[in-house]
């Protein structure tokens, strides 16, 4: 009976790792759609978000059933609580990737990204992918040291976010208000995506140590 119980807990971890893979793919494809004004790719990000939502719904259902049947305590209770928190953050990351894709769709057939900000968006996309990949690895391995590193890794995203603002607030910004609003929103989406990845890593630290970084 206890073996089956712990297999269920392990399945929660597997589903969380799968969610990290899904939202990594989503932000990767959304970034490409944004940069290349690829309408079909943007639509695929939007439509496939249901897969992220469905996986999270499975996690929620498993947690509620475990709570009802097993009444977990101590480390096991911490596991189900953090699994719910992680799933919530990862589901939100999927939503943020969708927001990026929707900007790409809105501006099609043009690109929403002016040439001056293109390299910054490329970097933000890469950092977002790296952060969620590392977060997924931490969830799978429960590596506290790697989880603690994500806070510093996120600093690079914050620097790029500030760079975007400098670009659109410059006196020689030539593109007007609408592109400035697009860039402001896009920058916020990437910055928030990274913050949620850091929160997932912080939950790994809590799961293993019982305290928050």
JSON list of C-alpha atoms in Angstrom, two decimals:
[
{"chain": "A", "resi": 1, "resn": "UNK", "atom": "CA", "xyz": [0.00, 0.00, 0.00]},
{"chain": "A", "resi": 2, "resn": "UNK", "atom": "CA", "xyz": [2.78, 2.43, 0.98]},
{"chain": "A", "resi": 3, "resn": "UNK", "atom": "CA", "xyz": [4.74, 1.50, -2.16]},
{"chain": "A", "resi": 4, "resn": "UNK", "atom": "CA", "xyz": [1.76, 2.46, -4.32]},
{"chain": "A", "resi": 5, "resn": "UNK", "atom": "CA", "xyz": [1.42, 5.70, -2.35]},
{"chain": "A", "resi": 6, "resn": "UNK", "atom": "CA", "xyz": [5.02, 6.69, -2.98]},
{"chain": "A", "resi": 7, "resn": "UNK", "atom": "CA", "xyz": [4.69, 5.74, -6.63]},
{"chain": "A", "resi": 8, "resn": "UNK", "atom": "CA", "xyz": [1.86, 8.27, -6.81]},
{"chain": "A", "resi": 9, "resn": "UNK", "atom": "CA", "xyz": [4.12, 10.91, -5.28]},
{"chain": "A", "resi": 10, "resn": "UNK", "atom": "CA", "xyz": [6.81, 10.06, -7.83]},
{"chain": "A", "resi": 11, "resn": "UNK", "atom": "CA", "xyz": [4.22, 10.38, -10.60]},
{"chain": "A", "resi": 12, "resn": "UNK", "atom": "CA", "xyz": [3.53, 13.93, -9.40]},
{"chain": "A", "resi": 13, "resn": "UNK", "atom": "CA", "xyz": [7.19, 14.76, -9.89]},
{"chain": "A", "resi": 14, "resn": "UNK", "atom": "CA", "xyz": [7.17, 13.21, -13.37]},
{"chain": "A", "resi": 15, "resn": "UNK", "atom": "CA", "xyz": [4.14, 15.30, -14.36]},
{"chain": "A", "resi": 16, "resn": "UNK", "atom": "CA", "xyz": [5.78, 18.48, -13.07]},
{"chain": "A", "resi": 17, "resn": "UNK", "atom": "CA", "xyz": [8.89, 17.75, -15.10]},
{"chain": "A", "resi": 18, "resn": "UNK", "atom": "CA", "xyz": [6.69, 17.16, -18.13]},
{"chain": "A", "resi": 19, "resn": "UNK", "atom": "CA", "xyz": [5.09, 20.55, -17.54]},
{"chain": "A", "resi": 20, "resn": "UNK", "atom": "CA", "xyz": [8.52, 22.18, -17.58]},
{"chain": "A", "resi": 21, "resn": "UNK", "atom": "CA", "xyz": [9.16, 20.56, -20.96]},
{"chain": "A", "resi": 22, "resn": "UNK", "atom": "CA", "xyz": [5.83, 21.77, -22.31]},
{"chain": "A", "resi": 23, "resn": "UNK", "atom": "CA", "xyz": [6.28, 25.37, -21.21]},
{"chain": "A", "resi": 24, "resn": "UNK", "atom": "CA", "xyz": [9.87, 25.40, -22.45]},
{"chain": "A", "resi": 25, "resn": "UNK", "atom": "CA", "xyz": [8.64, 24.35, -25.88]},
{"chain": "A", "resi": 26, "resn": "UNK", "atom": "CA", "xyz": [5.89, 26.97, -25.70]},
{"chain": "A", "resi": 27, "resn": "UNK", "atom": "CA", "xyz": [8.22, 29.89, -24.97]},
{"chain": "A", "resi": 28, "resn": "UNK", "atom": "CA", "xyz": [10.70, 28.70, -27.58]},
{"chain": "A", "resi": 29, "resn": "UNK", "atom": "CA", "xyz": [8.06, 28.53, -30.30]},
{"chain": "A", "resi": 30, "resn": "UNK", "atom": "CA", "xyz": [6.44, 31.78, -29.16]},
{"chain": "A", "resi": 31, "resn": "UNK", "atom": "CA", "xyz": [9.78, 33.58, -29.42]},
{"chain": "A", "resi": 32, "resn": "UNK", "atom": "CA", "xyz": [10.33, 32.27, -32.93]},
{"chain": "A", "resi": 33, "resn": "UNK", "atom": "CA", "xyz": [6.79, 33.24, -33.94]},
{"chain": "A", "resi": 34, "resn": "UNK", "atom": "CA", "xyz": [7.38, 36.72, -32.55]},
{"chain": "A", "resi": 35, "resn": "UNK", "atom": "CA", "xyz": [10.71, 37.26, -34.29]},
{"chain": "A", "resi": 36, "resn": "UNK", "atom": "CA", "xyz": [9.69, 35.72, -37.62]},
{"chain": "A", "resi": 37, "resn": "UNK", "atom": "CA", "xyz": [6.06, 36.91, -37.71]},
{"chain": "A", "resi": 38, "resn": "UNK", "atom": "CA", "xyz": [5.09, 33.23, -38.08]},
{"chain": "A", "resi": 39, "resn": "UNK", "atom": "CA", "xyz": [1.32, 33.10, -37.74]},
{"chain": "A", "resi": 40, "resn": "UNK", "atom": "CA", "xyz": [1.02, 29.30, -37.92]},
{"chain": "A", "resi": 41, "resn": "UNK", "atom": "CA", "xyz": [3.58, 28.86, -35.16]},
{"chain": "A", "resi": 42, "resn": "UNK", "atom": "CA", "xyz": [1.88, 31.47, -32.99]},
{"chain": "A", "resi": 43, "resn": "UNK", "atom": "CA", "xyz": [-1.45, 29.68, -33.42]},
{"chain": "A", "resi": 44, "resn": "UNK", "atom": "CA", "xyz": [0.16, 26.37, -32.45]},
{"chain": "A", "resi": 45, "resn": "UNK", "atom": "CA", "xyz": [1.45, 27.86, -29.19]},
{"chain": "A", "resi": 46, "resn": "UNK", "atom": "CA", "xyz": [-2.02, 29.17, -28.38]},
{"chain": "A", "resi": 47, "resn": "UNK", "atom": "CA", "xyz": [-3.84, 25.94, -29.24]},
{"chain": "A", "resi": 48, "resn": "UNK", "atom": "CA", "xyz": [-1.35, 23.65, -27.49]},
{"chain": "A", "resi": 49, "resn": "UNK", "atom": "CA", "xyz": [-1.66, 25.49, -24.19]},
{"chain": "A", "resi": 50, "resn": "UNK", "atom": "CA", "xyz": [-4.54, 23.15, -23.48]},
{"chain": "A", "resi": 51, "resn": "UNK", "atom": "CA", "xyz": [-1.95, 20.40, -23.04]},
{"chain": "A", "resi": 52, "resn": "UNK", "atom": "CA", "xyz": [-0.29, 22.39, -20.26]},
{"chain": "A", "resi": 53, "resn": "UNK", "atom": "CA", "xyz": [-3.65, 23.08, -18.63]},
{"chain": "A", "resi": 54, "resn": "UNK", "atom": "CA", "xyz": [-4.66, 19.42, -18.88]},
{"chain": "A", "resi": 55, "resn": "UNK", "atom": "CA", "xyz": [-1.43, 18.26, -17.25]},
{"chain": "A", "resi": 56, "resn": "UNK", "atom": "CA", "xyz": [-1.94, 20.72, -14.41]},
{"chain": "A", "resi": 57, "resn": "UNK", "atom": "CA", "xyz": [-5.53, 19.53, -14.00]},
{"chain": "A", "resi": 58, "resn": "UNK", "atom": "CA", "xyz": [-4.22, 15.96, -13.66]},
{"chain": "A", "resi": 59, "resn": "UNK", "atom": "CA", "xyz": [-1.75, 17.12, -11.01]},
{"chain": "A", "resi": 60, "resn": "UNK", "atom": "CA", "xyz": [-4.50, 18.93, -9.08]},
{"chain": "A", "resi": 61, "resn": "UNK", "atom": "CA", "xyz": [-6.79, 15.91, -9.22]},
{"chain": "A", "resi": 62, "resn": "UNK", "atom": "CA", "xyz": [-4.01, 13.58, -8.03]},
{"chain": "A", "resi": 63, "resn": "UNK", "atom": "CA", "xyz": [-3.16, 15.91, -5.15]},
{"chain": "A", "resi": 64, "resn": "UNK", "atom": "CA", "xyz": [-6.75, 16.21, -3.95]},
{"chain": "A", "resi": 65, "resn": "UNK", "atom": "CA", "xyz": [-7.17, 12.45, -4.11]},
{"chain": "A", "resi": 66, "resn": "UNK", "atom": "CA", "xyz": [-3.93, 11.87, -2.19]},
{"chain": "A", "resi": 67, "resn": "UNK", "atom": "CA", "xyz": [-4.96, 14.36, 0.46]},
{"chain": "A", "resi": 68, "resn": "UNK", "atom": "CA", "xyz": [-8.32, 12.66, 0.87]},
{"chain": "A", "resi": 69, "resn": "UNK", "atom": "CA", "xyz": [-7.09, 9.04, 0.87]},
{"chain": "A", "resi": 70, "resn": "UNK", "atom": "CA", "xyz": [-3.67, 9.21, 2.47]},
{"chain": "A", "resi": 71, "resn": "UNK", "atom": "CA", "xyz": [-3.76, 12.34, 4.66]},
{"chain": "A", "resi": 72, "resn": "UNK", "atom": "CA", "xyz": [-0.03, 12.94, 4.14]},
{"chain": "A", "resi": 73, "resn": "UNK", "atom": "CA", "xyz": [2.09, 14.46, 6.90]},
{"chain": "A", "resi": 74, "resn": "UNK", "atom": "CA", "xyz": [5.62, 15.85, 7.30]},
{"chain": "A", "resi": 75, "resn": "UNK", "atom": "CA", "xyz": [7.74, 15.50, 4.13]},
{"chain": "A", "resi": 76, "resn": "UNK", "atom": "CA", "xyz": [4.92, 13.90, 2.15]},
{"chain": "A", "resi": 77, "resn": "UNK", "atom": "CA", "xyz": [2.60, 16.78, 2.99]},
{"chain": "A", "resi": 78, "resn": "UNK", "atom": "CA", "xyz": [5.31, 19.21, 1.94]},
{"chain": "A", "resi": 79, "resn": "UNK", "atom": "CA", "xyz": [5.60, 17.32, -1.34]},
{"chain": "A", "resi": 80, "resn": "UNK", "atom": "CA", "xyz": [1.93, 17.64, -2.27]},
{"chain": "A", "resi": 81, "resn": "UNK", "atom": "CA", "xyz": [1.77, 21.29, -1.23]},
{"chain": "A", "resi": 82, "resn": "UNK", "atom": "CA", "xyz": [4.85, 22.24, -3.24]},
{"chain": "A", "resi": 83, "resn": "UNK", "atom": "CA", "xyz": [3.64, 20.17, -6.21]},
{"chain": "A", "resi": 84, "resn": "UNK", "atom": "CA", "xyz": [0.48, 22.25, -6.29]},
{"chain": "A", "resi": 85, "resn": "UNK", "atom": "CA", "xyz": [2.46, 25.49, -6.05]},
{"chain": "A", "resi": 86, "resn": "UNK", "atom": "CA", "xyz": [4.89, 24.40, -8.78]},
{"chain": "A", "resi": 87, "resn": "UNK", "atom": "CA", "xyz": [2.07, 23.34, -11.05]},
{"chain": "A", "resi": 88, "resn": "UNK", "atom": "CA", "xyz": [0.38, 26.70, -10.60]},
{"chain": "A", "resi": 89, "resn": "UNK", "atom": "CA", "xyz": [3.59, 28.55, -11.52]},
{"chain": "A", "resi": 90, "resn": "UNK", "atom": "CA", "xyz": [4.21, 26.33, -14.54]},
{"chain": "A", "resi": 91, "resn": "UNK", "atom": "CA", "xyz": [0.64, 26.75, -15.76]},
{"chain": "A", "resi": 92, "resn": "UNK", "atom": "CA", "xyz": [1.13, 30.50, -15.55]},
{"chain": "A", "resi": 93, "resn": "UNK", "atom": "CA", "xyz": [4.36, 30.20, -17.55]},
{"chain": "A", "resi": 94, "resn": "UNK", "atom": "CA", "xyz": [2.38, 28.49, -20.29]},
{"chain": "A", "resi": 95, "resn": "UNK", "atom": "CA", "xyz": [-0.08, 31.39, -20.24]},
{"chain": "A", "resi": 96, "resn": "UNK", "atom": "CA", "xyz": [2.75, 33.91, -20.57]},
{"chain": "A", "resi": 97, "resn": "UNK", "atom": "CA", "xyz": [4.10, 32.08, -23.61]},
{"chain": "A", "resi": 98, "resn": "UNK", "atom": "CA", "xyz": [0.59, 32.31, -25.07]},
{"chain": "A", "resi": 99, "resn": "UNK", "atom": "CA", "xyz": [0.59, 36.07, -24.43]},
{"chain": "A", "resi": 100, "resn": "UNK", "atom": "CA", "xyz": [3.83, 36.38, -26.43]},
{"chain": "A", "resi": 101, "resn": "UNK", "atom": "CA", "xyz": [2.30, 34.34, -29.25]},
{"chain": "A", "resi": 102, "resn": "UNK", "atom": "CA", "xyz": [-0.81, 36.51, -29.26]},
{"chain": "A", "resi": 103, "resn": "UNK", "atom": "CA", "xyz": [1.28, 39.63, -29.82]},
{"chain": "A", "resi": 104, "resn": "UNK", "atom": "CA", "xyz": [2.90, 37.88, -32.78]},
{"chain": "A", "resi": 105, "resn": "UNK", "atom": "CA", "xyz": [-0.56, 37.00, -34.12]},
{"chain": "A", "resi": 106, "resn": "UNK", "atom": "CA", "xyz": [-1.90, 40.50, -33.56]},
{"chain": "A", "resi": 107, "resn": "UNK", "atom": "CA", "xyz": [0.86, 42.15, -35.62]},
{"chain": "A", "resi": 108, "resn": "UNK", "atom": "CA", "xyz": [0.99, 39.57, -38.42]},
{"chain": "A", "resi": 109, "resn": "UNK", "atom": "CA", "xyz": [2.03, 39.88, -41.24]},
{"chain": "A", "resi": 110, "resn": "UNK", "atom": "CA", "xyz": [4.45, 42.41, -39.73]},
{"chain": "A", "resi": 111, "resn": "UNK", "atom": "CA", "xyz": [6.87, 41.61, -36.94]},
{"chain": "A", "resi": 112, "resn": "UNK", "atom": "CA", "xyz": [6.12, 43.18, -33.57]},
{"chain": "A", "resi": 113, "resn": "UNK", "atom": "CA", "xyz": [9.86, 43.46, -32.92]},
{"chain": "A", "resi": 114, "resn": "UNK", "atom": "CA", "xyz": [11.75, 46.47, -34.32]},
{"chain": "A", "resi": 115, "resn": "UNK", "atom": "CA", "xyz": [15.32, 45.87, -35.40]},
{"chain": "A", "resi": 116, "resn": "UNK", "atom": "CA", "xyz": [16.73, 47.79, -32.41]},
{"chain": "A", "resi": 117, "resn": "UNK", "atom": "CA", "xyz": [15.22, 45.35, -29.92]},
{"chain": "A", "resi": 118, "resn": "UNK", "atom": "CA", "xyz": [15.54, 42.09, -31.85]},
{"chain": "A", "resi": 119, "resn": "UNK", "atom": "CA", "xyz": [18.79, 40.92, -30.26]},
{"chain": "A", "resi": 120, "resn": "UNK", "atom": "CA", "xyz": [17.42, 41.63, -26.78]},
{"chain": "A", "resi": 121, "resn": "UNK", "atom": "CA", "xyz": [14.31, 39.54, -27.43]},
{"chain": "A", "resi": 122, "resn": "UNK", "atom": "CA", "xyz": [16.48, 36.72, -28.77]},
{"chain": "A", "resi": 123, "resn": "UNK", "atom": "CA", "xyz": [18.48, 36.77, -25.52]},
{"chain": "A", "resi": 124, "resn": "UNK", "atom": "CA", "xyz": [15.37, 36.93, -23.37]},
{"chain": "A", "resi": 125, "resn": "UNK", "atom": "CA", "xyz": [13.96, 33.89, -25.14]},
{"chain": "A", "resi": 126, "resn": "UNK", "atom": "CA", "xyz": [17.18, 31.98, -24.63]},
{"chain": "A", "resi": 127, "resn": "UNK", "atom": "CA", "xyz": [17.37, 32.84, -20.94]},
{"chain": "A", "resi": 128, "resn": "UNK", "atom": "CA", "xyz": [13.72, 31.88, -20.44]},
{"chain": "A", "resi": 129, "resn": "UNK", "atom": "CA", "xyz": [14.41, 28.47, -21.99]},
{"chain": "A", "resi": 130, "resn": "UNK", "atom": "CA", "xyz": [17.55, 27.97, -19.90]},
{"chain": "A", "resi": 131, "resn": "UNK", "atom": "CA", "xyz": [15.76, 28.91, -16.68]},
{"chain": "A", "resi": 132, "resn": "UNK", "atom": "CA", "xyz": [12.86, 26.52, -17.17]},
{"chain": "A", "resi": 133, "resn": "UNK", "atom": "CA", "xyz": [15.21, 23.74, -18.28]},
{"chain": "A", "resi": 134, "resn": "UNK", "atom": "CA", "xyz": [17.25, 24.19, -15.12]},
{"chain": "A", "resi": 135, "resn": "UNK", "atom": "CA", "xyz": [14.10, 24.39, -13.01]},
{"chain": "A", "resi": 136, "resn": "UNK", "atom": "CA", "xyz": [12.90, 21.10, -14.50]},
{"chain": "A", "resi": 137, "resn": "UNK", "atom": "CA", "xyz": [16.23, 19.48, -13.72]},
{"chain": "A", "resi": 138, "resn": "UNK", "atom": "CA", "xyz": [15.97, 20.71, -10.13]},
{"chain": "A", "resi": 139, "resn": "UNK", "atom": "CA", "xyz": [12.47, 19.31, -9.78]},
{"chain": "A", "resi": 140, "resn": "UNK", "atom": "CA", "xyz": [13.62, 15.92, -11.05]},
{"chain": "A", "resi": 141, "resn": "UNK", "atom": "CA", "xyz": [16.84, 15.75, -9.01]},
{"chain": "A", "resi": 142, "resn": "UNK", "atom": "CA", "xyz": [15.86, 17.88, -5.99]},
{"chain": "A", "resi": 143, "resn": "UNK", "atom": "CA", "xyz": [19.24, 19.57, -6.31]},
{"chain": "A", "resi": 144, "resn": "UNK", "atom": "CA", "xyz": [19.16, 22.42, -3.81]},
{"chain": "A", "resi": 145, "resn": "UNK", "atom": "CA", "xyz": [22.42, 24.01, -4.95]},
{"chain": "A", "resi": 146, "resn": "UNK", "atom": "CA", "xyz": [21.23, 24.27, -8.55]},
{"chain": "A", "resi": 147, "resn": "UNK", "atom": "CA", "xyz": [17.85, 25.54, -7.40]},
{"chain": "A", "resi": 148, "resn": "UNK", "atom": "CA", "xyz": [19.51, 28.34, -5.43]},
{"chain": "A", "resi": 149, "resn": "UNK", "atom": "CA", "xyz": [21.46, 29.39, -8.53]},
{"chain": "A", "resi": 150, "resn": "UNK", "atom": "CA", "xyz": [18.30, 30.31, -10.43]},
{"chain": "A", "resi": 151, "resn": "UNK", "atom": "CA", "xyz": [17.90, 33.53, -8.47]},
{"chain": "A", "resi": 152, "resn": "UNK", "atom": "CA", "xyz": [21.23, 34.73, -9.84]},
{"chain": "A", "resi": 153, "resn": "UNK", "atom": "CA", "xyz": [20.47, 33.36, -13.31]},
{"chain": "A", "resi": 154, "resn": "UNK", "atom": "CA", "xyz": [17.33, 35.49, -13.30]},
{"chain": "A", "resi": 155, "resn": "UNK", "atom": "CA", "xyz": [19.43, 38.64, -12.89]},
{"chain": "A", "resi": 156, "resn": "UNK", "atom": "CA", "xyz": [20.35, 38.42, -16.59]},
{"chain": "A", "resi": 157, "resn": "UNK", "atom": "CA", "xyz": [16.67, 38.55, -17.53]},
{"chain": "A", "resi": 158, "resn": "UNK", "atom": "CA", "xyz": [16.15, 41.60, -15.34]},
{"chain": "A", "resi": 159, "resn": "UNK", "atom": "CA", "xyz": [19.06, 43.37, -17.03]},
{"chain": "A", "resi": 160, "resn": "UNK", "atom": "CA", "xyz": [17.58, 42.69, -20.46]},
{"chain": "A", "resi": 161, "resn": "UNK", "atom": "CA", "xyz": [14.20, 43.91, -19.28]},
{"chain": "A", "resi": 162, "resn": "UNK", "atom": "CA", "xyz": [15.77, 47.20, -18.24]},
{"chain": "A", "resi": 163, "resn": "UNK", "atom": "CA", "xyz": [17.56, 47.40, -21.60]},
{"chain": "A", "resi": 164, "resn": "UNK", "atom": "CA", "xyz": [14.22, 47.20, -23.41]},
{"chain": "A", "resi": 165, "resn": "UNK", "atom": "CA", "xyz": [12.94, 50.15, -21.42]},
{"chain": "A", "resi": 166, "resn": "UNK", "atom": "CA", "xyz": [16.01, 52.17, -22.27]},
{"chain": "A", "resi": 167, "resn": "UNK", "atom": "CA", "xyz": [15.41, 51.45, -25.95]},
{"chain": "A", "resi": 168, "resn": "UNK", "atom": "CA", "xyz": [11.78, 52.54, -26.02]},
{"chain": "A", "resi": 169, "resn": "UNK", "atom": "CA", "xyz": [12.36, 55.60, -23.80]},
{"chain": "A", "resi": 170, "resn": "UNK", "atom": "CA", "xyz": [15.28, 56.87, -25.88]},
{"chain": "A", "resi": 171, "resn": "UNK", "atom": "CA", "xyz": [14.72, 60.27, -27.50]},
{"chain": "A", "resi": 172, "resn": "UNK", "atom": "CA", "xyz": [15.53, 58.81, -30.91]},
{"chain": "A", "resi": 173, "resn": "UNK", "atom": "CA", "xyz": [12.97, 55.95, -30.69]},
{"chain": "A", "resi": 174, "resn": "UNK", "atom": "CA", "xyz": [11.51, 56.09, -34.20]},
{"chain": "A", "resi": 175, "resn": "UNK", "atom": "CA", "xyz": [8.58, 53.65, -34.04]},
{"chain": "A", "resi": 176, "resn": "UNK", "atom": "CA", "xyz": [5.90, 55.50, -32.14]},
{"chain": "A", "resi": 177, "resn": "UNK", "atom": "CA", "xyz": [3.53, 54.46, -29.37]},
{"chain": "A", "resi": 178, "resn": "UNK", "atom": "CA", "xyz": [2.06, 51.15, -30.56]},
{"chain": "A", "resi": 179, "resn": "UNK", "atom": "CA", "xyz": [5.37, 49.28, -30.96]},
{"chain": "A", "resi": 180, "resn": "UNK", "atom": "CA", "xyz": [6.53, 50.76, -27.65]},
{"chain": "A", "resi": 181, "resn": "UNK", "atom": "CA", "xyz": [3.47, 49.28, -25.94]},
{"chain": "A", "resi": 182, "resn": "UNK", "atom": "CA", "xyz": [4.07, 45.91, -27.62]},
{"chain": "A", "resi": 183, "resn": "UNK", "atom": "CA", "xyz": [7.69, 45.86, -26.46]},
{"chain": "A", "resi": 184, "resn": "UNK", "atom": "CA", "xyz": [6.68, 46.89, -22.93]},
{"chain": "A", "resi": 185, "resn": "UNK", "atom": "CA", "xyz": [4.19, 44.02, -22.70]},
{"chain": "A", "resi": 186, "resn": "UNK", "atom": "CA", "xyz": [6.53, 41.48, -24.26]},
{"chain": "A", "resi": 187, "resn": "UNK", "atom": "CA", "xyz": [9.34, 42.41, -21.90]},
{"chain": "A", "resi": 188, "resn": "UNK", "atom": "CA", "xyz": [6.99, 41.99, -18.97]},
{"chain": "A", "resi": 189, "resn": "UNK", "atom": "CA", "xyz": [5.89, 38.57, -20.19]},
{"chain": "A", "resi": 190, "resn": "UNK", "atom": "CA", "xyz": [9.46, 37.29, -20.36]},
{"chain": "A", "resi": 191, "resn": "UNK", "atom": "CA", "xyz": [10.38, 38.83, -17.03]},
{"chain": "A", "resi": 192, "resn": "UNK", "atom": "CA", "xyz": [7.38, 37.25, -15.32]},
{"chain": "A", "resi": 193, "resn": "UNK", "atom": "CA", "xyz": [8.06, 33.89, -17.01]},
{"chain": "A", "resi": 194, "resn": "UNK", "atom": "CA", "xyz": [11.55, 33.95, -15.48]},
{"chain": "A", "resi": 195, "resn": "UNK", "atom": "CA", "xyz": [10.17, 34.91, -12.06]},
{"chain": "A", "resi": 196, "resn": "UNK", "atom": "CA", "xyz": [7.86, 31.89, -12.07]},
{"chain": "A", "resi": 197, "resn": "UNK", "atom": "CA", "xyz": [10.79, 29.61, -12.95]},
{"chain": "A", "resi": 198, "resn": "UNK", "atom": "CA", "xyz": [12.65, 31.00, -9.94]},
{"chain": "A", "resi": 199, "resn": "UNK", "atom": "CA", "xyz": [9.63, 30.32, -7.77]},
{"chain": "A", "resi": 200, "resn": "UNK", "atom": "CA", "xyz": [9.55, 26.70, -8.93]},
{"chain": "A", "resi": 201, "resn": "UNK", "atom": "CA", "xyz": [13.21, 26.38, -7.92]},
{"chain": "A", "resi": 202, "resn": "UNK", "atom": "CA", "xyz": [12.48, 28.00, -4.55]},
{"chain": "A", "resi": 203, "resn": "UNK", "atom": "CA", "xyz": [9.80, 25.37, -3.96]},
{"chain": "A", "resi": 204, "resn": "UNK", "atom": "CA", "xyz": [12.40, 22.66, -4.61]},
{"chain": "A", "resi": 205, "resn": "UNK", "atom": "CA", "xyz": [14.52, 24.19, -1.84]},
{"chain": "A", "resi": 206, "resn": "UNK", "atom": "CA", "xyz": [11.50, 24.23, 0.46]},
{"chain": "A", "resi": 207, "resn": "UNK", "atom": "CA", "xyz": [10.62, 20.65, -0.37]},
{"chain": "A", "resi": 208, "resn": "UNK", "atom": "CA", "xyz": [14.10, 19.39, 0.48]},
{"chain": "A", "resi": 209, "resn": "UNK", "atom": "CA", "xyz": [15.03, 21.63, 3.42]},
{"chain": "A", "resi": 210, "resn": "UNK", "atom": "CA", "xyz": [11.73, 22.73, 4.89]},
{"chain": "A", "resi": 211, "resn": "UNK", "atom": "CA", "xyz": [12.72, 26.39, 4.64]},
{"chain": "A", "resi": 212, "resn": "UNK", "atom": "CA", "xyz": [12.54, 28.98, 1.91]},
{"chain": "A", "resi": 213, "resn": "UNK", "atom": "CA", "xyz": [15.61, 30.62, 0.37]}
]
